[in-house]
Amino acid sequence: ELKVEQNPLFLSMQEGKNYTIYCNYSTTSDRLYWYRQDPGKSLESLFVLLSNGAVKQEGRLMASLDTKARLSTLHITAAVHDLSATYFCAVDMAGTGNQFYFGTGTSLTVIP
Amino acid sequence: ETGVTQSPTHLIKTRGQQVTLRCSSQSGHNTVSWYQQALGQGPQFIFQYYREEENGRGNFPPRFSGLQFPNYSSELNVNALELDDSALYLCASSLGRGFEQYFGPGTRLTVT
């Protein structure tokens, strides 16, 4: 069974600081996704990473993928309060076609 | 272009009852997946429908069943509700297997 682990589970950081969220997965995957979820809301797509070495950036967030290490990172630069949310990575197990396995989530709180 | 919609938004059921949740996929999307997200956890894959046929199932008992209609909308049915079925149920649609999924707003089910 595919397992997806994120760490940390909870992250409290001050505005202006940098930090990285890690996502490890246990088997071969075609692609990896990052989502944001605000309390009581659905999932908002942030990044789709399709190949080894892929790097994508949007604003203060940058995601990367190392398929050999089965590791993805979500780096936060100069955090602002609006980034407070829960972040999930999701892995699309090879050959299943969009049957996602989600990580445990990282609850991020940015303190002014 | 309308996005993925789900109904109802919220509902409350009693243990042992049956419930049907509905999902309208984004225009042109022939693949719908359903996920269960318990409070404080990541979404868990229930099953996927592709062109009206089940195309994969997660670790959920048979009392979770579904349908996809010719217009690619979908239903999730849960029989003999249990307290642990209380969760946010998300559906996601895509242009096909292997394409990016777009999530609906979810249905919050409470079982008492």
JSON list of C-alpha atoms in Angstrom, two decimals:
[
{"chain": "A", "resi": 1, "resn": "GLU", "atom": "CA", "xyz": [0.00, 0.00, 0.00]},
{"chain": "A", "resi": 2, "resn": "LEU", "atom": "CA", "xyz": [1.27, 3.43, -0.88]},
{"chain": "A", "resi": 3, "resn": "LYS", "atom": "CA", "xyz": [2.11, 5.57, 2.13]},
{"chain": "A", "resi": 4, "resn": "VAL", "atom": "CA", "xyz": [2.57, 9.31, 2.05]},
{"chain": "A", "resi": 5, "resn": "GLU", "atom": "CA", "xyz": [4.10, 11.05, 5.03]},
{"chain": "A", "resi": 6, "resn": "GLN", "atom": "CA", "xyz": [4.46, 14.74, 5.66]},
{"chain": "A", "resi": 7, "resn": "ASN", "atom": "CA", "xyz": [6.47, 16.55, 8.25]},
{"chain": "A", "resi": 8, "resn": "PRO", "atom": "CA", "xyz": [6.07, 18.51, 10.26]},
{"chain": "A", "resi": 9, "resn": "LEU", "atom": "CA", "xyz": [2.42, 17.96, 11.10]},
{"chain": "A", "resi": 10, "resn": "PHE", "atom": "CA", "xyz": [2.17, 21.35, 12.75]},
{"chain": "A", "resi": 11, "resn": "LEU", "atom": "CA", "xyz": [4.23, 24.41, 11.96]},
{"chain": "A", "resi": 12, "resn": "SER", "atom": "CA", "xyz": [4.09, 27.76, 13.68]},
{"chain": "A", "resi": 13, "resn": "MET", "atom": "CA", "xyz": [6.32, 30.39, 12.17]},
{"chain": "A", "resi": 14, "resn": "GLN", "atom": "CA", "xyz": [6.81, 34.11, 12.35]},
{"chain": "A", "resi": 15, "resn": "GLU", "atom": "CA", "xyz": [6.11, 36.38, 9.45]},
{"chain": "A", "resi": 16, "resn": "GLY", "atom": "CA", "xyz": [9.15, 36.93, 7.30]},
{"chain": "A", "resi": 17, "resn": "LYS", "atom": "CA", "xyz": [10.76, 33.58, 8.10]},
{"chain": "A", "resi": 18, "resn": "ASN", "atom": "CA", "xyz": [11.51, 30.71, 5.72]},
{"chain": "A", "resi": 19, "resn": "TYR", "atom": "CA", "xyz": [10.62, 27.08, 6.19]},
{"chain": "A", "resi": 20, "resn": "THR", "atom": "CA", "xyz": [10.26, 23.79, 4.30]},
{"chain": "A", "resi": 21, "resn": "ILE", "atom": "CA", "xyz": [7.56, 21.13, 4.45]},
{"chain": "A", "resi": 22, "resn": "TYR", "atom": "CA", "xyz": [8.60, 17.61, 3.46]},
{"chain": "A", "resi": 23, "resn": "CYS", "atom": "CA", "xyz": [6.58, 14.91, 1.73]},
{"chain": "A", "resi": 24, "resn": "ASN", "atom": "CA", "xyz": [7.90, 11.34, 1.51]},
{"chain": "A", "resi": 25, "resn": "TYR", "atom": "CA", "xyz": [6.14, 8.56, -0.35]},
{"chain": "A", "resi": 26, "resn": "SER", "atom": "CA", "xyz": [6.73, 4.86, -0.41]},
{"chain": "A", "resi": 27, "resn": "THR", "atom": "CA", "xyz": [6.40, 3.68, -4.00]},
{"chain": "A", "resi": 28, "resn": "THR", "atom": "CA", "xyz": [6.79, 4.71, -7.62]},
{"chain": "A", "resi": 29, "resn": "SER", "atom": "CA", "xyz": [4.57, 7.58, -8.65]},
{"chain": "A", "resi": 30, "resn": "ASP", "atom": "CA", "xyz": [3.79, 9.33, -11.91]},
{"chain": "A", "resi": 31, "resn": "ARG", "atom": "CA", "xyz": [3.26, 12.73, -10.38]},
{"chain": "A", "resi": 32, "resn": "LEU", "atom": "CA", "xyz": [2.91, 14.69, -7.18]},
{"chain": "A", "resi": 33, "resn": "TYR", "atom": "CA", "xyz": [0.51, 17.46, -6.24]},
{"chain": "A", "resi": 34, "resn": "TRP", "atom": "CA", "xyz": [0.41, 20.09, -3.54]},
{"chain": "A", "resi": 35, "resn": "TYR", "atom": "CA", "xyz": [-2.88, 21.45, -2.23]},
{"chain": "A", "resi": 36, "resn": "ARG", "atom": "CA", "xyz": [-3.92, 24.10, 0.22]},
{"chain": "A", "resi": 37, "resn": "GLN", "atom": "CA", "xyz": [-6.99, 23.75, 2.42]},
{"chain": "A", "resi": 38, "resn": "ASP", "atom": "CA", "xyz": [-8.51, 26.51, 4.54]},
{"chain": "A", "resi": 39, "resn": "PRO", "atom": "CA", "xyz": [-10.68, 25.52, 7.52]},
{"chain": "A", "resi": 40, "resn": "GLY", "atom": "CA", "xyz": [-14.01, 24.05, 6.42]},
{"chain": "A", "resi": 41, "resn": "LYS", "atom": "CA", "xyz": [-13.14, 24.50, 2.75]},
{"chain": "A", "resi": 42, "resn": "SER", "atom": "CA", "xyz": [-12.22, 22.27, -0.16]},
{"chain": "A", "resi": 43, "resn": "LEU", "atom": "CA", "xyz": [-8.80, 21.72, -1.69]},
{"chain": "A", "resi": 44, "resn": "GLU", "atom": "CA", "xyz": [-7.09, 24.39, -3.75]},
{"chain": "A", "resi": 45, "resn": "SER", "atom": "CA", "xyz": [-4.49, 23.17, -6.22]},
{"chain": "A", "resi": 46, "resn": "LEU", "atom": "CA", "xyz": [-1.08, 24.77, -5.79]},
{"chain": "A", "resi": 47, "resn": "PHE", "atom": "CA", "xyz": [1.38, 22.75, -7.86]},
{"chain": "A", "resi": 48, "resn": "VAL", "atom": "CA", "xyz": [1.58, 19.76, -10.15]},
{"chain": "A", "resi": 49, "resn": "LEU", "atom": "CA", "xyz": [5.02, 18.15, -10.38]},
{"chain": "A", "resi": 50, "resn": "LEU", "atom": "CA", "xyz": [5.35, 15.76, -13.29]},
{"chain": "A", "resi": 51, "resn": "SER", "atom": "CA", "xyz": [8.95, 14.62, -13.43]},
{"chain": "A", "resi": 52, "resn": "ASN", "atom": "CA", "xyz": [12.14, 14.13, -11.49]},
{"chain": "A", "resi": 53, "resn": "GLY", "atom": "CA", "xyz": [13.81, 17.44, -10.75]},
{"chain": "A", "resi": 54, "resn": "ALA", "atom": "CA", "xyz": [10.67, 19.46, -11.42]},
{"chain": "A", "resi": 55, "resn": "VAL", "atom": "CA", "xyz": [10.57, 22.80, -9.64]},
{"chain": "A", "resi": 56, "resn": "LYS", "atom": "CA", "xyz": [7.64, 25.18, -9.62]},
{"chain": "A", "resi": 57, "resn": "GLN", "atom": "CA", "xyz": [7.22, 28.54, -7.93]},
{"chain": "A", "resi": 58, "resn": "GLU", "atom": "CA", "xyz": [4.24, 30.73, -7.26]},
{"chain": "A", "resi": 59, "resn": "GLY", "atom": "CA", "xyz": [4.68, 33.79, -5.11]},
{"chain": "A", "resi": 60, "resn": "ARG", "atom": "CA", "xyz": [6.24, 32.81, -1.78]},
{"chain": "A", "resi": 61, "resn": "LEU", "atom": "CA", "xyz": [5.82, 29.07, -2.39]},
{"chain": "A", "resi": 62, "resn": "MET", "atom": "CA", "xyz": [8.20, 26.80, -4.28]},
{"chain": "A", "resi": 63, "resn": "ALA", "atom": "CA", "xyz": [7.76, 23.06, -4.75]},
{"chain": "A", "resi": 64, "resn": "SER", "atom": "CA", "xyz": [10.26, 20.49, -5.96]},
{"chain": "A", "resi": 65, "resn": "LEU", "atom": "CA", "xyz": [10.26, 16.78, -6.70]},
{"chain": "A", "resi": 66, "resn": "ASP", "atom": "CA", "xyz": [12.99, 14.13, -6.40]},
{"chain": "A", "resi": 67, "resn": "THR", "atom": "CA", "xyz": [11.50, 10.88, -7.66]},
{"chain": "A", "resi": 68, "resn": "LYS", "atom": "CA", "xyz": [14.62, 8.88, -6.90]},
{"chain": "A", "resi": 69, "resn": "ALA", "atom": "CA", "xyz": [14.45, 9.84, -3.24]},
{"chain": "A", "resi": 70, "resn": "ARG", "atom": "CA", "xyz": [10.63, 9.74, -3.34]},
{"chain": "A", "resi": 71, "resn": "LEU", "atom": "CA", "xyz": [10.63, 13.18, -1.78]},
{"chain": "A", "resi": 72, "resn": "SER", "atom": "CA", "xyz": [8.92, 16.46, -2.48]},
{"chain": "A", "resi": 73, "resn": "THR", "atom": "CA", "xyz": [9.42, 19.73, -0.67]},
{"chain": "A", "resi": 74, "resn": "LEU", "atom": "CA", "xyz": [7.29, 22.84, -0.33]},
{"chain": "A", "resi": 75, "resn": "HIS", "atom": "CA", "xyz": [9.43, 25.81, 0.57]},
{"chain": "A", "resi": 76, "resn": "ILE", "atom": "CA", "xyz": [7.93, 28.93, 2.06]},
{"chain": "A", "resi": 77, "resn": "THR", "atom": "CA", "xyz": [9.86, 32.16, 1.67]},
{"chain": "A", "resi": 78, "resn": "ALA", "atom": "CA", "xyz": [9.25, 35.20, 3.88]},
{"chain": "A", "resi": 79, "resn": "ALA", "atom": "CA", "xyz": [5.98, 33.87, 5.26]},
{"chain": "A", "resi": 80, "resn": "VAL", "atom": "CA", "xyz": [2.94, 36.12, 5.56]},
{"chain": "A", "resi": 81, "resn": "HIS", "atom": "CA", "xyz": [-0.21, 35.61, 7.62]},
{"chain": "A", "resi": 82, "resn": "ASP", "atom": "CA", "xyz": [-2.30, 34.81, 4.50]},
{"chain": "A", "resi": 83, "resn": "LEU", "atom": "CA", "xyz": [-0.33, 31.59, 4.06]},
{"chain": "A", "resi": 84, "resn": "SER", "atom": "CA", "xyz": [-1.85, 30.15, 7.24]},
{"chain": "A", "resi": 85, "resn": "ALA", "atom": "CA", "xyz": [-3.69, 26.97, 6.13]},
{"chain": "A", "resi": 86, "resn": "THR", "atom": "CA", "xyz": [-3.23, 23.21, 5.96]},
{"chain": "A", "resi": 87, "resn": "TYR", "atom": "CA", "xyz": [-1.04, 21.95, 3.14]},
{"chain": "A", "resi": 88, "resn": "PHE", "atom": "CA", "xyz": [-1.34, 18.48, 1.66]},
{"chain": "A", "resi": 89, "resn": "CYS", "atom": "CA", "xyz": [0.79, 16.61, -0.78]},
{"chain": "A", "resi": 90, "resn": "ALA", "atom": "CA", "xyz": [-0.85, 13.91, -2.88]},
{"chain": "A", "resi": 91, "resn": "VAL", "atom": "CA", "xyz": [0.72, 11.15, -4.90]},
{"chain": "A", "resi": 92, "resn": "ASP", "atom": "CA", "xyz": [-0.82, 9.60, -7.99]},
{"chain": "A", "resi": 93, "resn": "MET", "atom": "CA", "xyz": [0.35, 6.01, -7.83]},
{"chain": "A", "resi": 94, "resn": "ALA", "atom": "CA", "xyz": [1.85, 4.84, -11.10]},
{"chain": "A", "resi": 95, "resn": "GLY", "atom": "CA", "xyz": [-0.68, 3.41, -13.48]},
{"chain": "A", "resi": 96, "resn": "THR", "atom": "CA", "xyz": [-3.77, 4.24, -11.47]},
{"chain": "A", "resi": 97, "resn": "GLY", "atom": "CA", "xyz": [-4.70, 7.44, -13.24]},
{"chain": "A", "resi": 98, "resn": "ASN", "atom": "CA", "xyz": [-5.71, 10.00, -10.65]},
{"chain": "A", "resi": 99, "resn": "GLN", "atom": "CA", "xyz": [-6.25, 7.73, -7.65]},
{"chain": "A", "resi": 100, "resn": "PHE", "atom": "CA", "xyz": [-4.60, 10.02, -5.17]},
{"chain": "A", "resi": 101, "resn": "TYR", "atom": "CA", "xyz": [-3.00, 9.12, -1.89]},
{"chain": "A", "resi": 102, "resn": "PHE", "atom": "CA", "xyz": [-2.80, 12.14, 0.38]},
{"chain": "A", "resi": 103, "resn": "GLY", "atom": "CA", "xyz": [-0.29, 12.95, 3.05]},
{"chain": "A", "resi": 104, "resn": "THR", "atom": "CA", "xyz": [-1.26, 13.62, 6.63]},
{"chain": "A", "resi": 105, "resn": "GLY", "atom": "CA", "xyz": [-1.21, 17.36, 6.08]},
{"chain": "A", "resi": 106, "resn": "THR", "atom": "CA", "xyz": [0.84, 20.18, 7.60]},
{"chain": "A", "resi": 107, "resn": "SER", "atom": "CA", "xyz": [-1.07, 22.78, 9.55]},
{"chain": "A", "resi": 108, "resn": "LEU", "atom": "CA", "xyz": [0.76, 26.07, 9.10]},
{"chain": "A", "resi": 109, "resn": "THR", "atom": "CA", "xyz": [0.18, 29.08, 11.31]},
{"chain": "A", "resi": 110, "resn": "VAL", "atom": "CA", "xyz": [2.01, 32.28, 10.49]},
{"chain": "A", "resi": 111, "resn": "ILE", "atom": "CA", "xyz": [2.26, 34.60, 13.45]},
{"chain": "A", "resi": 112, "resn": "PRO", "atom": "CA", "xyz": [2.38, 38.35, 12.79]},
{"chain": "B", "resi": 1, "resn": "GLU", "atom": "CA", "xyz": [-17.18, 27.24, -17.50]},
{"chain": "B", "resi": 2, "resn": "THR", "atom": "CA", "xyz": [-18.66, 25.95, -14.25]},
{"chain": "B", "resi": 3, "resn": "GLY", "atom": "CA", "xyz": [-16.51, 24.09, -11.81]},
{"chain": "B", "resi": 4, "resn": "VAL", "atom": "CA", "xyz": [-17.23, 20.95, -9.85]},
{"chain": "B", "resi": 5, "resn": "THR", "atom": "CA", "xyz": [-20.37, 21.23, -7.76]},
{"chain": "B", "resi": 6, "resn": "GLN", "atom": "CA", "xyz": [-21.64, 19.02, -4.95]},
{"chain": "B", "resi": 7, "resn": "SER", "atom": "CA", "xyz": [-24.95, 18.70, -3.14]},
{"chain": "B", "resi": 8, "resn": "PRO", "atom": "CA", "xyz": [-26.04, 18.95, -0.49]},
{"chain": "B", "resi": 9, "resn": "THR", "atom": "CA", "xyz": [-23.58, 21.19, 1.36]},
{"chain": "B", "resi": 10, "resn": "HIS", "atom": "CA", "xyz": [-24.36, 19.74, 4.74]},
{"chain": "B", "resi": 11, "resn": "LEU", "atom": "CA", "xyz": [-26.56, 16.99, 6.07]},
{"chain": "B", "resi": 12, "resn": "ILE", "atom": "CA", "xyz": [-27.19, 15.17, 9.28]},
{"chain": "B", "resi": 13, "resn": "LYS", "atom": "CA", "xyz": [-28.19, 11.51, 9.38]},
{"chain": "B", "resi": 14, "resn": "THR", "atom": "CA", "xyz": [-28.82, 8.93, 12.05]},
{"chain": "B", "resi": 15, "resn": "ARG", "atom": "CA", "xyz": [-26.77, 5.78, 12.45]},
{"chain": "B", "resi": 16, "resn": "GLY", "atom": "CA", "xyz": [-28.16, 2.97, 10.28]},
{"chain": "B", "resi": 17, "resn": "GLN", "atom": "CA", "xyz": [-29.68, 5.28, 7.68]},
{"chain": "B", "resi": 18, "resn": "GLN", "atom": "CA", "xyz": [-28.66, 5.58, 4.06]},
{"chain": "B", "resi": 19, "resn": "VAL", "atom": "CA", "xyz": [-27.39, 8.69, 2.27]},
{"chain": "B", "resi": 20, "resn": "THR", "atom": "CA", "xyz": [-26.80, 9.79, -1.33]},
{"chain": "B", "resi": 21, "resn": "LEU", "atom": "CA", "xyz": [-24.35, 12.52, -2.20]},
{"chain": "B", "resi": 22, "resn": "ARG", "atom": "CA", "xyz": [-24.18, 14.11, -5.63]},
{"chain": "B", "resi": 23, "resn": "CYS", "atom": "CA", "xyz": [-21.44, 15.56, -7.75]},
{"chain": "B", "resi": 24, "resn": "SER", "atom": "CA", "xyz": [-21.58, 17.42, -11.05]},
{"chain": "B", "resi": 25, "resn": "SER", "atom": "CA", "xyz": [-18.27, 17.27, -12.84]},
{"chain": "B", "resi": 26, "resn": "GLN", "atom": "CA", "xyz": [-16.66, 20.13, -14.68]},
{"chain": "B", "resi": 27, "resn": "SER", "atom": "CA", "xyz": [-17.75, 20.43, -18.30]},
{"chain": "B", "resi": 28, "resn": "GLY", "atom": "CA", "xyz": [-16.05, 17.85, -20.50]},
{"chain": "B", "resi": 29, "resn": "HIS", "atom": "CA", "xyz": [-14.63, 15.86, -17.60]},
{"chain": "B", "resi": 30, "resn": "ASN", "atom": "CA", "xyz": [-15.31, 12.12, -17.88]},
{"chain": "B", "resi": 31, "resn": "THR", "atom": "CA", "xyz": [-13.55, 10.96, -14.72]},
{"chain": "B", "resi": 32, "resn": "VAL", "atom": "CA", "xyz": [-14.85, 11.46, -11.19]},
{"chain": "B", "resi": 33, "resn": "SER", "atom": "CA", "xyz": [-13.18, 10.39, -7.97]},
{"chain": "B", "resi": 34, "resn": "TRP", "atom": "CA", "xyz": [-14.62, 10.45, -4.46]},
{"chain": "B", "resi": 35, "resn": "TYR", "atom": "CA", "xyz": [-12.68, 11.04, -1.26]},
{"chain": "B", "resi": 36, "resn": "GLN", "atom": "CA", "xyz": [-13.53, 10.94, 2.43]},
{"chain": "B", "resi": 37, "resn": "GLN", "atom": "CA", "xyz": [-11.82, 13.43, 4.73]},
{"chain": "B", "resi": 38, "resn": "ALA", "atom": "CA", "xyz": [-12.28, 12.86, 8.42]},
{"chain": "B", "resi": 39, "resn": "LEU", "atom": "CA", "xyz": [-11.63, 15.77, 10.73]},
{"chain": "B", "resi": 40, "resn": "GLY", "atom": "CA", "xyz": [-7.93, 16.52, 11.04]},
{"chain": "B", "resi": 41, "resn": "GLN", "atom": "CA", "xyz": [-6.88, 13.98, 8.42]},
{"chain": "B", "resi": 42, "resn": "GLY", "atom": "CA", "xyz": [-5.97, 13.91, 4.77]},
{"chain": "B", "resi": 43, "resn": "PRO", "atom": "CA", "xyz": [-8.54, 12.83, 2.18]},
{"chain": "B", "resi": 44, "resn": "GLN", "atom": "CA", "xyz": [-8.80, 9.09, 1.57]},
{"chain": "B", "resi": 45, "resn": "PHE", "atom": "CA", "xyz": [-9.61, 7.69, -1.86]},
{"chain": "B", "resi": 46, "resn": "ILE", "atom": "CA", "xyz": [-12.98, 5.89, -1.98]},
{"chain": "B", "resi": 47, "resn": "PHE", "atom": "CA", "xyz": [-13.38, 5.06, -5.67]},
{"chain": "B", "resi": 48, "resn": "GLN", "atom": "CA", "xyz": [-13.14, 6.46, -9.17]},
{"chain": "B", "resi": 49, "resn": "TYR", "atom": "CA", "xyz": [-15.49, 6.35, -12.12]},
{"chain": "B", "resi": 50, "resn": "TYR", "atom": "CA", "xyz": [-14.34, 6.64, -15.71]},
{"chain": "B", "resi": 51, "resn": "ARG", "atom": "CA", "xyz": [-16.93, 6.77, -18.48]},
{"chain": "B", "resi": 52, "resn": "GLU", "atom": "CA", "xyz": [-19.62, 5.29, -16.23]},
{"chain": "B", "resi": 53, "resn": "GLU", "atom": "CA", "xyz": [-17.57, 2.37, -14.93]},
{"chain": "B", "resi": 54, "resn": "GLU", "atom": "CA", "xyz": [-15.78, 1.94, -11.62]},
{"chain": "B", "resi": 55, "resn": "ASN", "atom": "CA", "xyz": [-12.07, 2.27, -12.27]},
{"chain": "B", "resi": 56, "resn": "GLY", "atom": "CA", "xyz": [-10.47, 1.60, -8.93]},
{"chain": "B", "resi": 57, "resn": "ARG", "atom": "CA", "xyz": [-11.46, 1.44, -5.31]},
{"chain": "B", "resi": 58, "resn": "GLY", "atom": "CA", "xyz": [-9.78, 2.30, -2.05]},
{"chain": "B", "resi": 59, "resn": "ASN", "atom": "CA", "xyz": [-10.03, 0.46, 1.23]},
{"chain": "B", "resi": 60, "resn": "PHE", "atom": "CA", "xyz": [-13.73, 1.07, 1.86]},
{"chain": "B", "resi": 61, "resn": "PRO", "atom": "CA", "xyz": [-16.44, -1.54, 2.57]},
{"chain": "B", "resi": 62, "resn": "PRO", "atom": "CA", "xyz": [-19.11, -2.45, 0.00]},
{"chain": "B", "resi": 63, "resn": "ARG", "atom": "CA", "xyz": [-21.70, -0.31, 1.76]},
{"chain": "B", "resi": 64, "resn": "PHE", "atom": "CA", "xyz": [-19.96, 2.57, -0.03]},
{"chain": "B", "resi": 65, "resn": "SER", "atom": "CA", "xyz": [-21.17, 2.43, -3.62]},
{"chain": "B", "resi": 66, "resn": "GLY", "atom": "CA", "xyz": [-21.41, 4.79, -6.52]},
{"chain": "B", "resi": 67, "resn": "LEU", "atom": "CA", "xyz": [-22.71, 5.56, -9.94]},
{"chain": "B", "resi": 68, "resn": "GLN", "atom": "CA", "xyz": [-21.69, 7.70, -12.85]},
{"chain": "B", "resi": 69, "resn": "PHE", "atom": "CA", "xyz": [-24.28, 8.88, -15.32]},
{"chain": "B", "resi": 70, "resn": "PRO", "atom": "CA", "xyz": [-24.02, 9.47, -19.10]},
{"chain": "B", "resi": 71, "resn": "ASN", "atom": "CA", "xyz": [-23.49, 13.20, -18.46]},
{"chain": "B", "resi": 72, "resn": "TYR", "atom": "CA", "xyz": [-20.59, 12.16, -16.16]},
{"chain": "B", "resi": 73, "resn": "SER", "atom": "CA", "xyz": [-22.22, 13.41, -13.00]},
{"chain": "B", "resi": 74, "resn": "SER", "atom": "CA", "xyz": [-21.87, 11.00, -10.12]},
{"chain": "B", "resi": 75, "resn": "GLU", "atom": "CA", "xyz": [-23.44, 9.77, -6.91]},
{"chain": "B", "resi": 76, "resn": "LEU", "atom": "CA", "xyz": [-21.93, 8.33, -3.77]},
{"chain": "B", "resi": 77, "resn": "ASN", "atom": "CA", "xyz": [-24.24, 6.11, -1.72]},
{"chain": "B", "resi": 78, "resn": "VAL", "atom": "CA", "xyz": [-23.51, 4.99, 1.79]},
{"chain": "B", "resi": 79, "resn": "ASN", "atom": "CA", "xyz": [-25.71, 2.37, 3.45]},
{"chain": "B", "resi": 80, "resn": "ALA", "atom": "CA", "xyz": [-26.01, 1.49, 7.12]},
{"chain": "B", "resi": 81, "resn": "LEU", "atom": "CA", "xyz": [-24.33, 4.68, 8.26]},
{"chain": "B", "resi": 82, "resn": "GLU", "atom": "CA", "xyz": [-21.90, 4.48, 11.14]},
{"chain": "B", "resi": 83, "resn": "LEU", "atom": "CA", "xyz": [-20.68, 7.26, 13.41]},
{"chain": "B", "resi": 84, "resn": "ASP", "atom": "CA", "xyz": [-17.22, 7.03, 11.81]},
{"chain": "B", "resi": 85, "resn": "ASP", "atom": "CA", "xyz": [-18.74, 7.95, 8.45]},
{"chain": "B", "resi": 86, "resn": "SER", "atom": "CA", "xyz": [-18.98, 11.53, 9.69]},
{"chain": "B", "resi": 87, "resn": "ALA", "atom": "CA", "xyz": [-16.62, 13.43, 7.40]},
{"chain": "B", "resi": 88, "resn": "LEU", "atom": "CA", "xyz": [-16.23, 15.85, 4.54]},
{"chain": "B", "resi": 89, "resn": "TYR", "atom": "CA", "xyz": [-16.86, 14.04, 1.26]},
{"chain": "B", "resi": 90, "resn": "LEU", "atom": "CA", "xyz": [-15.06, 15.48, -1.72]},
{"chain": "B", "resi": 91, "resn": "CYS", "atom": "CA", "xyz": [-15.47, 14.69, -5.36]},
{"chain": "B", "resi": 92, "resn": "ALA", "atom": "CA", "xyz": [-12.97, 15.59, -8.01]},
{"chain": "B", "resi": 93, "resn": "SER", "atom": "CA", "xyz": [-13.26, 15.53, -11.77]},
{"chain": "B", "resi": 94, "resn": "SER", "atom": "CA", "xyz": [-10.71, 15.45, -14.57]},
{"chain": "B", "resi": 95, "resn": "LEU", "atom": "CA", "xyz": [-10.54, 15.32, -18.34]},
{"chain": "B", "resi": 96, "resn": "GLY", "atom": "CA", "xyz": [-9.44, 11.74, -18.05]},
{"chain": "B", "resi": 97, "resn": "ARG", "atom": "CA", "xyz": [-7.18, 9.45, -16.14]},
{"chain": "B", "resi": 98, "resn": "GLY", "atom": "CA", "xyz": [-3.81, 11.09, -15.73]},
{"chain": "B", "resi": 99, "resn": "PHE", "atom": "CA", "xyz": [-5.08, 14.64, -16.02]},
{"chain": "B", "resi": 100, "resn": "GLU", "atom": "CA", "xyz": [-5.20, 17.16, -13.19]},
{"chain": "B", "resi": 101, "resn": "GLN", "atom": "CA", "xyz": [-8.16, 16.78, -10.84]},
{"chain": "B", "resi": 102, "resn": "TYR", "atom": "CA", "xyz": [-10.37, 19.63, -9.75]},
{"chain": "B", "resi": 103, "resn": "PHE", "atom": "CA", "xyz": [-12.11, 19.32, -6.41]},
{"chain": "B", "resi": 104, "resn": "GLY", "atom": "CA", "xyz": [-15.62, 20.34, -5.51]},
{"chain": "B", "resi": 105, "resn": "PRO", "atom": "CA", "xyz": [-16.57, 22.22, -2.35]},
{"chain": "B", "resi": 106, "resn": "GLY", "atom": "CA", "xyz": [-17.49, 19.05, -0.51]},
{"chain": "B", "resi": 107, "resn": "THR", "atom": "CA", "xyz": [-20.46, 17.70, 1.45]},
{"chain": "B", "resi": 108, "resn": "ARG", "atom": "CA", "xyz": [-20.20, 17.71, 5.22]},
{"chain": "B", "resi": 109, "resn": "LEU", "atom": "CA", "xyz": [-21.93, 14.58, 6.58]},
{"chain": "B", "resi": 110, "resn": "THR", "atom": "CA", "xyz": [-22.65, 14.23, 10.27]},
{"chain": "B", "resi": 111, "resn": "VAL", "atom": "CA", "xyz": [-23.90, 10.89, 11.59]},
{"chain": "B", "resi": 112, "resn": "THR", "atom": "CA", "xyz": [-25.50, 10.94, 15.03]}
]
